[in-house]
CSV table of C-alpha atoms in Angstrom, one decimal:
chain,number,residue,atom,x,y,z
A,172,MET,CA,226.7,44.9,100.9
A,173,LEU,CA,224.3,47.0,103.0
A,174,ARG,CA,223.7,50.7,102.4
A,175,ILE,CA,223.5,52.7,105.7
A,176,ARG,CA,224.4,56.1,107.2
A,177,VAL,CA,227.2,56.6,109.7
A,178,ASN,CA,227.5,60.0,111.3
A,179,GLU,CA,225.4,61.4,108.4
A,180,ARG,CA,227.6,59.8,105.7
A,181,SER,CA,226.1,57.2,103.3
A,182,VAL,CA,228.3,54.2,103.3
A,183,GLU,CA,228.3,50.5,102.3
A,184,VAL,CA,229.2,47.8,104.8
A,185,PRO,CA,229.3,44.0,104.5
A,186,GLU,CA,226.2,42.0,105.3
A,187,GLY,CA,226.4,40.6,108.8
A,188,SER,CA,228.1,43.7,110.2
A,189,ARG,CA,227.5,44.7,113.8
A,190,VAL,CA,227.5,48.1,115.4
A,191,GLY,CA,230.8,47.4,117.0
A,192,ASP,CA,232.3,46.6,113.6
A,193,LEU,CA,231.3,50.1,112.4
A,194,ARG,CA,232.8,51.7,115.5
A,195,ASP,CA,236.1,49.9,114.9
A,196,ARG,CA,236.1,51.0,111.3
A,197,PHE,CA,234.8,54.5,111.4
A,198,ARG,CA,235.4,55.9,114.9
A,199,PRO,CA,237.8,53.7,117.0
A,200,GLY,CA,237.3,54.3,120.7
A,201,ALA,CA,233.7,55.6,120.3
A,202,ASP,CA,231.9,55.0,123.6
A,203,VAL,CA,228.4,56.3,122.7
A,204,LEU,CA,226.8,54.1,120.0
A,205,VAL,CA,223.4,55.2,118.7
A,206,ARG,CA,221.3,53.2,116.2
A,207,ASN,CA,218.2,54.8,114.7
A,208,GLY,CA,217.9,57.3,117.6
A,209,PHE,CA,218.4,54.7,120.4
A,210,PRO,CA,221.4,53.6,122.4
A,211,ALA,CA,222.9,50.5,120.8
A,212,ARG,CA,225.1,47.6,122.0
A,213,ALA,CA,228.2,46.7,120.0
A,214,GLU,CA,226.9,43.3,119.2
A,215,GLU,CA,223.7,44.5,117.6
A,216,PRO,CA,223.4,43.6,113.9
A,217,VAL,CA,223.2,46.3,111.3
A,218,ARG,CA,220.3,46.3,108.8
A,219,PRO,CA,219.7,48.1,105.5
A,220,GLY,CA,218.8,51.8,105.9
A,221,ASP,CA,220.0,52.0,109.5
A,222,GLU,CA,221.4,55.4,110.8
A,223,ILE,CA,224.3,54.9,113.1
A,224,VAL,CA,226.0,57.6,115.2
A,225,LEU,CA,229.3,57.1,116.8
A,226,ILE,CA,230.5,59.5,119.5
A,227,ARG,CA,233.7,59.7,121.6
A,228,ARG,CA,232.7,61.2,125.0
A,229,GLY,CA,234.5,64.5,125.6
A,230,GLU,CA,235.7,64.9,122.0
A,231,VAL,CA,234.7,68.0,120.1
A,232,PRO,CA,233.7,66.8,116.6
A,233,SER,CA,234.5,68.5,113.3
A,234,ALA,CA,232.1,71.1,112.0
A,235,GLU,CA,231.0,68.6,109.3
A,236,GLU,CA,229.9,66.1,111.9
A,237,MET,CA,228.5,68.3,114.6
A,238,GLU,CA,225.0,68.8,113.2
A,239,ALA,CA,224.6,65.0,112.9
A,240,LEU,CA,225.7,64.4,116.4
A,241,LEU,CA,223.5,67.1,117.8
A,242,VAL,CA,220.4,65.2,116.6
A,243,ALA,CA,221.7,61.7,117.1
A,244,ARG,CA,218.8,60.8,119.4
A,245,HIS,CA,216.1,61.8,116.9
A,246,THR,CA,214.0,59.1,115.2
A,247,PRO,CA,215.3,58.7,111.6
A,248,GLY,CA,213.6,61.1,109.2
A,249,VAL,CA,212.5,63.6,111.9
A,250,HIS,CA,215.5,65.9,111.5
A,251,ASP,CA,215.1,66.3,107.7
A,252,ARG,CA,211.6,67.7,108.3
A,253,VAL,CA,212.4,70.0,111.2
A,254,LYS,CA,215.5,71.3,109.5
A,255,ARG,CA,213.3,72.5,106.6
A,256,ALA,CA,210.8,74.2,109.0
A,257,CYS,CA,210.4,77.9,109.8
A,258,VAL,CA,208.8,79.0,113.1
A,259,GLY,CA,208.1,82.5,114.3
A,260,ILE,CA,208.2,83.4,118.0
A,261,ALA,CA,206.4,86.6,119.1
A,262,GLY,CA,207.9,87.7,122.4
A,263,LEU,CA,211.1,86.4,123.9
A,264,GLY,CA,210.3,86.4,127.6
A,265,GLY,CA,209.6,83.4,129.8
A,266,LEU,CA,207.7,81.5,127.2
A,267,GLY,CA,209.4,82.7,124.0
A,268,SER,CA,213.0,82.3,125.2
A,269,GLN,CA,212.3,78.8,126.4
A,270,VAL,CA,210.4,77.8,123.3
A,271,ALA,CA,213.3,79.0,121.2
A,272,VAL,CA,215.8,77.0,123.2
A,273,ALA,CA,213.7,73.8,122.9
A,274,LEU,CA,213.3,74.3,119.1
A,275,ALA,CA,217.0,75.0,118.6
A,276,ARG,CA,217.9,71.9,120.5
A,277,THR,CA,215.4,70.0,118.3
A,278,GLY,CA,217.2,71.2,115.2
A,279,PHE,CA,214.6,73.5,113.6
A,280,GLY,CA,216.2,75.1,110.5
A,281,ARG,CA,214.9,78.6,110.8
A,282,LEU,CA,213.6,80.7,113.7
A,283,VAL,CA,212.2,84.2,113.4
A,284,LEU,CA,212.7,86.0,116.8
A,285,ALA,CA,210.6,89.1,117.4
A,286,ASP,CA,210.8,91.3,120.5
A,287,PHE,CA,211.6,95.1,121.0
A,288,ASP,CA,212.6,94.8,124.7
A,289,VAL,CA,215.9,94.5,126.5
A,290,VAL,CA,217.0,92.0,129.2
A,291,GLU,CA,216.4,93.4,132.7
A,292,PRO,CA,217.0,91.8,136.2
A,293,SER,CA,213.5,90.7,136.9
A,294,ASN,CA,213.5,88.6,133.7
A,295,LEU,CA,216.2,86.2,135.1
A,296,ASN,CA,213.8,84.3,137.4
A,297,ARG,CA,212.2,82.5,134.4
A,298,GLN,CA,213.8,83.6,131.1
A,299,GLN,CA,216.8,82.1,129.2
A,300,TYR,CA,219.2,85.0,129.8
A,301,PHE,CA,222.2,85.7,132.0
A,302,VAL,CA,223.3,88.4,134.4
A,303,ASP,CA,226.0,89.6,132.0
A,304,GLN,CA,223.3,90.1,129.3
A,305,ILE,CA,221.3,92.7,131.3
A,306,GLY,CA,220.7,95.7,129.1
A,307,LEU,CA,221.1,93.9,125.8
A,308,PRO,CA,218.2,93.7,123.3
A,309,LYS,CA,216.5,90.3,123.8
A,310,VAL,CA,216.8,89.3,120.2
A,311,GLU,CA,220.6,89.7,120.3
A,312,ALA,CA,221.1,88.1,123.7
A,313,LEU,CA,218.9,85.1,122.8
A,314,ALA,CA,220.5,84.7,119.4
A,315,HIS,CA,223.9,84.5,121.1
A,316,ASN,CA,222.6,81.8,123.5
A,317,LEU,CA,221.0,79.8,120.8
A,318,ARG,CA,224.1,79.8,118.6
A,319,ARG,CA,226.1,78.4,121.5
A,320,ILE,CA,223.5,75.5,121.6
A,321,ASN,CA,223.1,74.9,117.9
A,322,PRO,CA,225.1,77.0,115.4
A,323,TYR,CA,223.2,75.4,112.5
A,324,VAL,CA,219.9,77.2,113.2
A,325,ASP,CA,219.2,80.1,110.9
A,326,LEU,CA,218.1,83.0,113.1
A,327,GLU,CA,216.2,86.0,111.8
A,328,LEU,CA,216.2,88.8,114.4
A,329,ARG,CA,213.3,91.3,114.4
A,330,PRO,CA,213.8,93.9,117.1
A,331,VAL,CA,210.4,95.5,116.5
A,332,ARG,CA,207.1,96.1,118.3
A,333,LEU,CA,204.6,93.8,116.5
A,334,THR,CA,201.4,95.4,115.1
A,335,PRO,CA,198.6,94.2,112.8
A,336,ALA,CA,200.4,96.0,110.0
A,337,ASN,CA,203.8,94.3,110.3
A,338,VAL,CA,203.0,90.8,111.7
A,339,PRO,CA,202.4,89.2,108.2
A,340,GLU,CA,205.7,90.6,106.9
A,341,VAL,CA,207.8,89.7,110.0
A,342,PHE,CA,206.6,86.1,110.0
A,343,ARG,CA,206.3,85.6,106.3
A,344,GLY,CA,207.2,82.0,105.4
A,345,CYS,CA,206.6,80.6,108.9
A,346,GLN,CA,204.6,77.4,109.2
A,347,VAL,CA,203.8,78.1,112.9
A,348,VAL,CA,203.8,81.3,114.9
A,349,VAL,CA,204.2,81.0,118.7
A,350,GLU,CA,202.4,83.7,120.8
A,351,ALA,CA,204.5,84.4,123.8
A,352,PHE,CA,203.2,87.8,125.1
A,353,ASP,CA,202.3,88.9,128.6
A,354,ARG,CA,199.4,91.2,127.9
A,355,ALA,CA,196.0,90.0,126.8
A,356,ASP,CA,195.5,92.7,124.2
A,357,GLN,CA,198.8,91.8,122.5
A,358,LYS,CA,197.8,88.1,122.5
A,359,ALA,CA,194.5,88.9,120.9
A,360,MET,CA,196.1,91.2,118.3
A,361,LEU,CA,198.5,88.5,117.2
A,362,VAL,CA,196.0,85.7,117.1
A,363,GLU,CA,193.5,87.7,115.2
A,364,THR,CA,196.1,89.0,112.7
A,365,VAL,CA,197.6,85.6,112.0
A,366,LEU,CA,194.2,83.9,111.5
A,367,ALA,CA,192.9,86.7,109.3
A,368,ARG,CA,195.9,87.5,107.2
A,369,MET,CA,198.2,84.5,107.2
A,370,PRO,CA,196.2,81.6,105.7
A,371,GLY,CA,197.8,78.3,106.2
A,372,THR,CA,199.9,79.4,109.2
A,373,TRP,CA,199.3,77.7,112.6
A,374,ILE,CA,199.3,79.8,115.8
A,375,VAL,CA,200.2,78.3,119.2
A,376,ALA,CA,199.2,80.7,122.0
A,377,ALA,CA,199.3,80.5,125.8
A,378,SER,CA,196.9,81.5,128.6
A,379,GLY,CA,196.9,80.6,132.3
A,380,LEU,CA,200.4,79.7,133.6
A,381,ALA,CA,201.0,82.1,136.5
A,382,GLY,CA,201.8,81.0,140.0
A,383,TYR,CA,202.7,77.5,141.2
A,384,GLY,CA,199.6,75.5,140.6
A,385,PRO,CA,199.6,71.8,139.5
A,386,SER,CA,201.6,71.2,136.4
A,387,ASP,CA,199.0,68.8,135.0
A,388,ALA,CA,196.5,71.7,134.9
A,389,ILE,CA,198.4,73.1,132.0
A,390,ARG,CA,196.7,71.5,128.9
A,391,THR,CA,196.8,72.0,125.2
A,392,HIS,CA,193.4,73.2,123.9
A,393,ARG,CA,192.4,73.3,120.3
A,394,VAL,CA,190.0,76.3,120.3
A,395,ALA,CA,189.6,77.1,116.6
A,396,HIS,CA,190.9,76.2,113.1
A,397,ARG,CA,194.7,76.6,113.1
A,398,LEU,CA,194.6,77.9,116.7
A,399,PHE,CA,195.8,76.1,119.9
A,400,VAL,CA,196.1,77.6,123.4
A,401,VAL,CA,198.4,76.1,126.1
A,402,GLY,CA,197.7,76.7,129.8
A,403,ASP,CA,194.9,76.3,132.4
A,404,LEU,CA,193.1,79.3,130.8
A,405,GLU,CA,192.6,80.8,134.3
A,406,SER,CA,195.8,81.6,136.2
A,407,GLU,CA,196.8,85.1,135.4
A,408,ALA,CA,199.7,87.1,136.9
A,409,ARG,CA,198.5,89.4,139.7
A,410,PRO,CA,199.6,90.6,143.1
A,411,GLY,CA,200.5,87.4,145.0
A,412,VAL,CA,200.5,85.2,141.9
A,413,GLY,CA,203.7,85.8,140.0
A,414,LEU,CA,205.4,84.3,136.9
A,415,MET,CA,207.8,81.6,138.0
A,416,ALA,CA,210.3,79.4,136.1
A,417,PRO,CA,208.7,75.9,136.7
A,418,ARG,CA,205.2,76.5,135.5
A,419,VAL,CA,206.2,78.9,132.8
A,420,GLY,CA,208.6,76.3,131.6
A,421,VAL,CA,206.0,73.6,131.6
A,422,ALA,CA,203.8,75.7,129.3
A,423,ALA,CA,206.7,76.8,127.1
A,424,HIS,CA,207.7,73.2,126.5
A,425,ALA,CA,204.1,72.2,125.8
A,426,GLN,CA,204.1,74.9,123.2
A,427,ALA,CA,207.4,73.7,121.7
A,428,ASN,CA,206.2,70.1,121.6
A,429,LEU,CA,203.0,71.2,119.8
A,430,VAL,CA,205.1,73.1,117.2
A,431,LEU,CA,207.0,69.9,116.6
A,432,ARG,CA,203.8,67.9,116.3
A,433,LEU,CA,202.4,70.4,113.8
A,434,VAL,CA,205.5,70.4,111.7
A,435,LEU,CA,205.6,66.6,111.6
A,436,GLY,CA,202.0,66.4,110.6
A,437,GLU,CA,200.8,64.9,113.9
A,438,GLU,CA,198.0,67.4,114.3
A,439,LYS,CA,195.4,67.6,111.4
A,440,ALA,CA,194.1,70.9,110.1
A,441,SER,CA,190.5,70.3,111.1
A,442,GLY,CA,188.0,72.8,112.4
A,443,GLY,CA,188.1,73.8,116.1
A,444,ASN,CA,186.3,71.4,118.3
A,445,HIS,CA,187.4,72.8,121.7
A,446,ALA,CA,189.0,69.6,122.7
A,447,SER,CA,192.0,69.3,124.9
A,448,LEU,CA,194.9,67.3,123.6
């Protein structure tokens, strides 16, 4: 017998079993077959330790199965690590709201969302909110949207203005803090506070993402121990150069991808070498 996992349940199946055999046994009619995070054919053999996900298109799964199916395309072992992770997001505008959506879809276990502002119409050109949420506190509006995407993420809502005095308390327990502010003085305050008062916590900041310049100019720069900055380091918002969804989205997803790499141990905690990654 082979010990494998099918839709997050540990089961034993006969040696020589194929993916199609598991479909017929555990989820007849399933038309999406995933083996170890990759689409599978029914005739593929099953090996010890495989993780198999069986999905019927259009069917809403039970609550017990939903979380497993949400992360069916992850590499085995990744979800266990991101589910245990805690990430703080400082500012829930164009960067922060999109980082939060990406991390929720990735299955991060806990997100601390900090912002004192409300949703207003000019946010909607680049931020993950909707017209019927205008006037709502951003922490509440974003939490509602994230729970529609992934109800298994633990959300801690902090509708406060961040200061050097409260940053360590607000983001206590976070492995990574994402800086997603607009103003340079707020960015500097957060970076300096995390580096000085939160030993062991990474910070992923952003600088230079305004306008509609080339996407490939947005890079990830390691500028100091525990500090990364995403952006071209030059393009600031000013008259004639606004903040627009495509380029802000490129930077936000670069930040989210770096958070994932840090949590998975893909970036080592070496001293700053000013290299671009």
